[in-house]
mmCIF file of C-alpha atoms and ligand atoms in Angstrom:
data_model
loop_
_atom_site.group_PDB
_atom_site.id
_atom_site.type_symbol
_atom_site.label_atom_id
_atom_site.label_comp_id
_atom_site.label_asym_id
_atom_site.label_seq_id
_atom_site.Cartn_x
_atom_site.Cartn_y
_atom_site.Cartn_z
ATOM 1 C CA MET U 1 73.237 231.791 -133.141
ATOM 2 C CA GLU U 2 73.907 228.935 -130.367
ATOM 3 C CA LEU U 3 73.768 226.674 -133.862
ATOM 4 C CA ILE U 4 75.351 223.292 -133.546
ATOM 5 C CA ASP U 5 76.764 221.201 -136.375
ATOM 6 C CA THR U 6 76.675 217.820 -135.651
ATOM 7 C CA HIS U 7 78.718 216.061 -137.730
ATOM 8 C CA ALA U 8 81.671 217.368 -139.742
ATOM 9 C CA HIS U 9 84.893 216.155 -140.746
ATOM 10 C CA LEU U 10 87.331 218.628 -139.955
ATOM 11 C CA GLN U 11 90.338 216.549 -139.906
ATOM 12 C CA TRP U 12 89.810 215.691 -143.998
ATOM 13 C CA PRO U 13 92.619 216.781 -145.938
ATOM 14 C CA ALA U 14 90.856 219.105 -147.474
ATOM 15 C CA PHE U 15 91.035 221.412 -144.736
ATOM 16 C CA ASP U 16 94.566 221.524 -144.388
ATOM 17 C CA LYS U 17 95.172 224.743 -145.536
ATOM 18 C CA ASP U 18 93.433 226.571 -143.500
ATOM 19 C CA ARG U 19 91.702 224.462 -140.984
ATOM 20 C CA LYS U 20 92.392 227.290 -138.383
ATOM 21 C CA GLN U 21 90.281 229.785 -140.712
ATOM 22 C CA VAL U 22 87.279 227.115 -141.085
ATOM 23 C CA ILE U 23 87.148 226.398 -137.503
ATOM 24 C CA GLU U 24 87.562 230.825 -136.896
ATOM 25 C CA ARG U 25 85.314 231.697 -139.711
ATOM 26 C CA ALA U 26 82.425 229.035 -137.590
ATOM 27 C CA PHE U 27 82.105 230.543 -133.800
ATOM 28 C CA THR U 28 83.176 233.961 -135.056
ATOM 29 C CA ALA U 29 79.531 233.711 -137.210
ATOM 30 C CA GLY U 30 77.966 232.459 -133.961
ATOM 31 C CA LEU U 31 78.346 228.505 -133.924
ATOM 32 C CA ASN U 32 78.312 227.060 -130.557
ATOM 33 C CA ALA U 33 79.625 223.529 -131.215
ATOM 34 C CA ILE U 34 81.339 221.467 -133.616
ATOM 35 C CA VAL U 35 81.505 217.561 -133.653
ATOM 36 C CA SER U 36 84.187 216.344 -135.853
ATOM 37 C CA VAL U 37 83.214 212.745 -136.840
ATOM 38 C CA GLY U 38 86.289 209.853 -137.278
ATOM 39 C CA TYR U 39 86.009 207.562 -140.020
ATOM 40 C CA ASP U 40 89.261 205.246 -139.440
ATOM 41 C CA LEU U 41 91.461 205.381 -136.801
ATOM 42 C CA SER U 42 93.698 207.824 -137.850
ATOM 43 C CA ALA U 43 91.046 210.046 -138.661
ATOM 44 C CA SER U 44 89.398 208.979 -134.964
ATOM 45 C CA ARG U 45 92.797 210.007 -133.636
ATOM 46 C CA GLU U 46 92.956 213.637 -135.311
ATOM 47 C CA ALA U 47 89.606 214.213 -134.751
ATOM 48 C CA THR U 48 90.666 214.060 -130.796
ATOM 49 C CA LYS U 49 93.404 216.002 -131.323
ATOM 50 C CA ILE U 50 91.638 218.746 -132.913
ATOM 51 C CA ALA U 51 88.756 218.622 -130.142
ATOM 52 C CA ASP U 52 91.542 218.610 -127.502
ATOM 53 C CA ASP U 53 93.005 221.649 -129.023
ATOM 54 C CA HIS U 54 89.686 224.018 -129.538
ATOM 55 C CA GLU U 55 86.956 224.765 -127.283
ATOM 56 C CA GLY U 56 83.999 224.394 -128.778
ATOM 57 C CA ILE U 57 84.617 221.540 -130.504
ATOM 58 C CA TYR U 58 84.175 217.590 -129.922
ATOM 59 C CA ALA U 59 85.072 214.524 -131.500
ATOM 60 C CA VAL U 60 83.265 211.127 -131.922
ATOM 61 C CA VAL U 61 85.626 207.878 -133.001
ATOM 62 C CA GLY U 62 84.679 205.212 -134.824
ATOM 63 C CA ILE U 63 85.262 203.268 -138.387
ATOM 64 C CA HIS U 64 82.833 203.927 -141.031
ATOM 65 C CA PRO U 65 81.522 200.625 -143.202
ATOM 66 C CA HIS U 66 83.998 201.728 -146.092
ATOM 67 C CA ASN U 67 87.093 201.031 -143.817
ATOM 68 C CA ALA U 68 85.319 197.850 -141.729
ATOM 69 C CA LYS U 69 87.437 195.421 -143.886
ATOM 70 C CA ALA U 70 90.694 197.385 -142.268
ATOM 71 C CA MET U 71 89.315 196.385 -138.788
ATOM 72 C CA ASN U 72 91.642 193.906 -136.478
ATOM 73 C CA ALA U 73 91.402 192.611 -133.243
ATOM 74 C CA SER U 74 93.490 196.099 -131.944
ATOM 75 C CA THR U 75 90.881 198.551 -133.262
ATOM 76 C CA LEU U 76 88.341 198.217 -130.840
ATOM 77 C CA ASP U 77 91.451 197.931 -128.367
ATOM 78 C CA SER U 78 92.977 201.433 -129.607
ATOM 79 C CA LEU U 79 89.126 202.707 -130.289
ATOM 80 C CA ARG U 80 88.536 202.720 -126.482
ATOM 81 C CA GLU U 81 91.668 203.981 -125.506
ATOM 82 C CA LEU U 82 90.788 207.369 -127.676
ATOM 83 C CA ALA U 83 87.166 206.987 -126.462
ATOM 84 C CA HIS U 84 88.404 208.234 -122.660
ATOM 85 C CA ASP U 85 88.890 211.513 -123.906
ATOM 86 C CA PRO U 86 86.409 213.923 -122.367
ATOM 87 C CA LYS U 87 85.986 215.871 -125.550
ATOM 88 C CA VAL U 88 85.497 212.369 -126.967
ATOM 89 C CA VAL U 89 81.267 212.262 -126.999
ATOM 90 C CA ALA U 90 80.178 208.987 -129.044
ATOM 91 C CA ILE U 91 81.119 206.362 -131.376
ATOM 92 C CA GLY U 92 80.975 206.799 -135.174
ATOM 93 C CA GLU U 93 80.840 206.932 -137.773
ATOM 94 C CA ILE U 94 79.861 203.461 -138.010
ATOM 95 C CA GLY U 95 76.941 201.606 -139.968
ATOM 96 C CA LEU U 96 76.074 199.839 -143.200
ATOM 97 C CA ASP U 97 76.984 201.591 -146.686
ATOM 98 C CA TYR U 98 75.242 198.949 -149.366
ATOM 99 C CA TYR U 99 75.746 201.848 -152.450
ATOM 100 C CA ARG U 100 79.509 201.665 -152.269
ATOM 101 C CA ASP U 101 80.059 198.185 -150.915
ATOM 102 C CA LEU U 102 83.841 199.285 -149.741
ATOM 103 C CA SER U 103 84.196 196.498 -147.926
ATOM 104 C CA PRO U 104 81.968 193.073 -147.895
ATOM 105 C CA ARG U 105 78.818 193.398 -146.154
ATOM 106 C CA ALA U 106 79.276 190.605 -143.723
ATOM 107 C CA ARG U 107 82.529 192.738 -142.535
ATOM 108 C CA GLN U 108 80.811 195.673 -142.298
ATOM 109 C CA LYS U 109 77.656 194.067 -140.413
ATOM 110 C CA GLU U 110 80.684 192.871 -137.741
ATOM 111 C CA ALA U 111 82.142 196.025 -137.454
ATOM 112 C CA PHE U 112 79.367 197.784 -136.857
ATOM 113 C CA GLU U 113 77.930 195.707 -134.214
ATOM 114 C CA GLN U 114 81.167 195.289 -132.723
ATOM 115 C CA GLN U 115 81.115 199.286 -132.111
ATOM 116 C CA ILE U 116 77.437 199.360 -130.875
ATOM 117 C CA ARG U 117 78.337 197.019 -128.138
ATOM 118 C CA LEU U 118 82.013 199.221 -127.429
ATOM 119 C CA ALA U 119 79.882 202.406 -126.828
ATOM 120 C CA ASN U 120 77.117 200.328 -124.879
ATOM 121 C CA GLU U 121 80.271 199.456 -122.272
ATOM 122 C CA LEU U 122 81.560 202.716 -122.609
ATOM 123 C CA GLU U 123 77.643 204.282 -121.791
ATOM 124 C CA LEU U 124 78.609 206.844 -125.110
ATOM 125 C CA PRO U 125 75.938 207.140 -128.015
ATOM 126 C CA ILE U 126 76.282 205.898 -131.653
ATOM 127 C CA VAL U 127 76.918 208.360 -134.899
ATOM 128 C CA ILE U 128 75.285 205.815 -137.540
ATOM 129 C CA HIS U 129 75.952 206.237 -141.375
ATOM 130 C CA ASP U 130 73.250 204.489 -143.400
ATOM 131 C CA ARG U 131 73.319 204.178 -146.931
ATOM 132 C CA GLU U 132 71.075 201.945 -149.014
ATOM 133 C CA ALA U 133 70.749 199.812 -145.983
ATOM 134 C CA HIS U 134 68.097 200.638 -144.532
ATOM 135 C CA TYR U 135 66.589 197.311 -143.673
ATOM 136 C CA ASP U 136 69.733 195.902 -142.413
ATOM 137 C CA VAL U 137 70.426 198.763 -139.764
ATOM 138 C CA LEU U 138 67.210 198.219 -138.703
ATOM 139 C CA GLU U 139 68.180 194.908 -137.968
ATOM 140 C CA VAL U 140 70.765 196.174 -135.739
ATOM 141 C CA LEU U 141 69.113 198.476 -134.000
ATOM 142 C CA ARG U 142 66.296 196.493 -133.210
ATOM 143 C CA ARG U 143 68.948 193.761 -131.494
ATOM 144 C CA PHE U 144 71.047 196.580 -129.893
ATOM 145 C CA GLY U 145 68.086 199.033 -129.578
ATOM 146 C CA LYS U 146 67.346 198.862 -126.108
ATOM 147 C CA ASP U 147 70.527 199.659 -124.952
ATOM 148 C CA ALA U 148 72.071 202.160 -127.420
ATOM 149 C CA ASN U 149 70.990 205.643 -128.936
ATOM 150 C CA GLY U 150 72.266 208.239 -130.704
ATOM 151 C CA ILE U 151 71.975 209.868 -134.339
ATOM 152 C CA LEU U 152 71.437 208.587 -137.305
ATOM 153 C CA HIS U 153 73.182 211.125 -139.472
ATOM 154 C CA CYS U 154 72.180 212.455 -143.272
ATOM 155 C CA PHE U 155 69.117 210.458 -142.947
ATOM 156 C CA SER U 156 67.829 209.100 -145.896
ATOM 157 C CA GLY U 157 64.903 206.316 -144.429
ATOM 158 C CA ASP U 158 61.285 206.784 -144.844
ATOM 159 C CA LEU U 159 59.081 207.474 -142.565
ATOM 160 C CA ARG U 160 58.163 204.106 -141.492
ATOM 161 C CA MET U 161 61.891 204.034 -140.610
ATOM 162 C CA THR U 162 61.898 206.967 -139.047
ATOM 163 C CA GLU U 163 59.095 206.328 -136.290
ATOM 164 C CA GLU U 164 60.662 203.001 -135.472
ATOM 165 C CA VAL U 165 64.277 204.752 -134.945
ATOM 166 C CA ILE U 166 62.842 207.697 -132.869
ATOM 167 C CA GLU U 167 60.728 205.009 -131.438
ATOM 168 C CA MET U 168 64.452 203.504 -130.116
ATOM 169 C CA GLY U 169 65.267 207.083 -128.558
ATOM 170 C CA TYR U 170 67.283 208.237 -131.928
ATOM 171 C CA LEU U 171 67.640 211.327 -133.166
ATOM 172 C CA ILE U 172 67.431 212.137 -136.845
ATOM 173 C CA SER U 173 70.355 214.707 -138.496
ATOM 174 C CA ILE U 174 69.412 216.751 -141.451
ATOM 175 C CA ALA U 175 72.271 217.871 -143.539
ATOM 176 C CA GLY U 176 72.556 220.250 -146.668
ATOM 177 C CA PRO U 177 70.753 218.135 -149.046
ATOM 178 C CA VAL U 178 68.158 219.422 -147.951
ATOM 179 C CA THR U 179 68.197 222.946 -149.306
ATOM 180 C CA TYR U 180 68.093 221.123 -152.496
ATOM 181 C CA PRO U 181 64.767 222.310 -154.051
ATOM 182 C CA ASN U 182 64.407 218.551 -155.856
ATOM 183 C CA ALA U 183 64.596 217.427 -152.114
ATOM 184 C CA LYS U 184 60.848 216.406 -151.818
ATOM 185 C CA LYS U 185 61.393 213.761 -150.099
ATOM 186 C CA LEU U 186 63.897 214.898 -147.496
ATOM 187 C CA HIS U 187 61.210 217.935 -147.024
ATOM 188 C CA ARG U 188 58.108 215.725 -146.050
ATOM 189 C CA LEU U 189 60.548 213.828 -143.730
ATOM 190 C CA VAL U 190 61.705 217.191 -142.148
ATOM 191 C CA GLN U 191 58.100 218.322 -141.715
ATOM 192 C CA HIS U 192 57.330 215.609 -139.882
ATOM 193 C CA LEU U 193 59.843 214.850 -137.334
ATOM 194 C CA PRO U 194 58.850 216.001 -133.972
ATOM 195 C CA ASP U 195 60.875 218.346 -132.598
ATOM 196 C CA GLU U 196 62.992 216.720 -129.957
ATOM 197 C CA SER U 197 64.173 214.614 -132.565
ATOM 198 C CA ILE U 198 65.807 216.258 -134.719
ATOM 199 C CA VAL U 199 69.495 217.844 -135.234
ATOM 200 C CA LEU U 200 71.488 219.658 -137.520
ATOM 201 C CA GLU U 201 74.871 218.879 -139.459
ATOM 202 C CA THR U 202 77.053 219.764 -142.614
ATOM 203 C CA ASP U 203 79.093 216.703 -142.853
ATOM 204 C CA CYS U 204 81.824 218.690 -144.691
ATOM 205 C CA PRO U 205 83.968 219.056 -146.698
ATOM 206 C CA PHE U 206 81.047 216.972 -148.555
ATOM 207 C CA LEU U 207 77.246 217.656 -149.386
ATOM 208 C CA PRO U 208 77.419 221.823 -149.719
ATOM 209 C CA PRO U 209 74.030 223.443 -149.433
ATOM 210 C CA GLN U 210 72.482 224.550 -152.886
ATOM 211 C CA SER U 211 74.378 228.360 -152.307
ATOM 212 C CA ARG U 212 77.358 226.189 -152.414
ATOM 213 C CA ARG U 213 76.830 223.757 -154.587
ATOM 214 C CA GLY U 214 80.388 222.542 -156.393
ATOM 215 C CA GLU U 215 82.278 224.068 -153.481
ATOM 216 C CA ARG U 216 84.173 222.765 -150.200
ATOM 217 C CA ASN U 217 81.322 222.926 -147.707
ATOM 218 C CA GLU U 218 82.538 223.950 -144.078
ATOM 219 C CA PRO U 219 80.874 224.012 -140.393
ATOM 220 C CA LEU U 220 79.719 227.784 -141.102
ATOM 221 C CA PHE U 221 77.249 226.657 -143.999
ATOM 222 C CA VAL U 222 74.538 224.644 -141.578
ATOM 223 C CA VAL U 223 73.619 228.144 -141.200
ATOM 224 C CA GLU U 224 71.868 228.124 -144.946
ATOM 225 C CA THR U 225 70.605 224.178 -143.693
ATOM 226 C CA ALA U 226 68.939 225.716 -140.704
ATOM 227 C CA HIS U 227 67.066 228.171 -142.434
ATOM 228 C CA LYS U 228 65.844 225.683 -145.079
ATOM 229 C CA VAL U 229 64.380 223.502 -142.034
ATOM 230 C CA ALA U 230 63.036 226.454 -140.124
ATOM 231 C CA GLU U 231 60.957 227.474 -143.487
ATOM 232 C CA LEU U 232 60.367 223.718 -144.196
ATOM 233 C CA ARG U 233 58.595 223.199 -140.071
ATOM 234 C CA GLY U 234 57.232 227.049 -140.512
ATOM 235 C CA ILE U 235 58.710 228.045 -137.250
ATOM 236 C CA GLN U 236 61.441 231.225 -136.597
ATOM 237 C CA PHE U 237 64.926 230.606 -137.298
ATOM 238 C CA ASP U 238 65.923 231.405 -133.461
ATOM 239 C CA GLU U 239 63.265 229.015 -132.314
ATOM 240 C CA LEU U 240 64.888 226.066 -135.096
ATOM 241 C CA VAL U 241 68.161 227.024 -133.261
ATOM 242 C CA GLU U 242 67.270 226.728 -130.114
ATOM 243 C CA LEU U 243 65.876 223.375 -130.740
ATOM 244 C CA THR U 244 68.219 221.544 -132.641
ATOM 245 C CA SER U 245 71.196 222.744 -130.406
ATOM 246 C CA GLN U 246 69.223 221.249 -127.267
ATOM 247 C CA ASN U 247 68.659 217.883 -128.964
ATOM 248 C CA ALA U 248 72.444 218.238 -129.753
ATOM 249 C CA LYS U 249 73.518 219.107 -126.216
ATOM 250 C CA ARG U 250 71.296 216.168 -124.929
ATOM 251 C CA ALA U 251 72.534 213.631 -127.537
ATOM 252 C CA PHE U 252 75.959 214.456 -127.114
ATOM 253 C CA ARG U 253 75.479 215.349 -122.942
ATOM 254 C CA ILE U 254 77.493 218.573 -124.136
ATOM 255 C CA ARG U 255 76.830 222.025 -122.070
HETATM 256 ZN ZN1 ZN W 1 78.640 208.851 -142.678
HETATM 257 ZN ZN1 ZN W 2 80.651 211.337 -141.896
#
């Protein structure tokens, strides 16, 4: 099947009791790779450790905008050090979250920019979190867009933003909410995306697909998202799996 979950949080405490089984279920069903994404320093360390312990699991290290206020001078050095692990494939998730505003916006921006610079220095892609901050995310990307590339995860921008970030070379990641019957805007977006710009994710343990609403999400459930995206684009499931996996491998430079 060769599906890739490009954005999971396997280190989240929700998986403490059965992490091993969750990972086994996904690979037994035929997933090809899982990318586990950090949100603070210890989660980044955990993600890296899980990746080191499992074939097919990769790590992304970075400080989520929620945690930007906790960043200090040594945080970037610690991330730089972690990023030297061969299983670390990107810096993230980084970005701006004006929905929950858990860190002051100025601090969020500073952390976002510092971590893009780090990614550029290390020649790694970035994984971007953007919640109700489209305008400012674009503004930051316009300034750094030439040098950086990567994935906008759980994307919710409009078609104009989509065109602009695709033009800069970014990929768009689609998560479980695309399976919700009322997600009309997301359905249109999925129909509009070029083949080479789309990847899939779960963002587990959050955002379960329609048939699992109310439950904990896990990497295996990316299959339901893939079926919905294939249906929306009017292509075969296998074809969708093939193209999204190629895109993910290219973005993260994995084989
Ligand atoms: Zn996010
Ligand atoms: Zn996430």
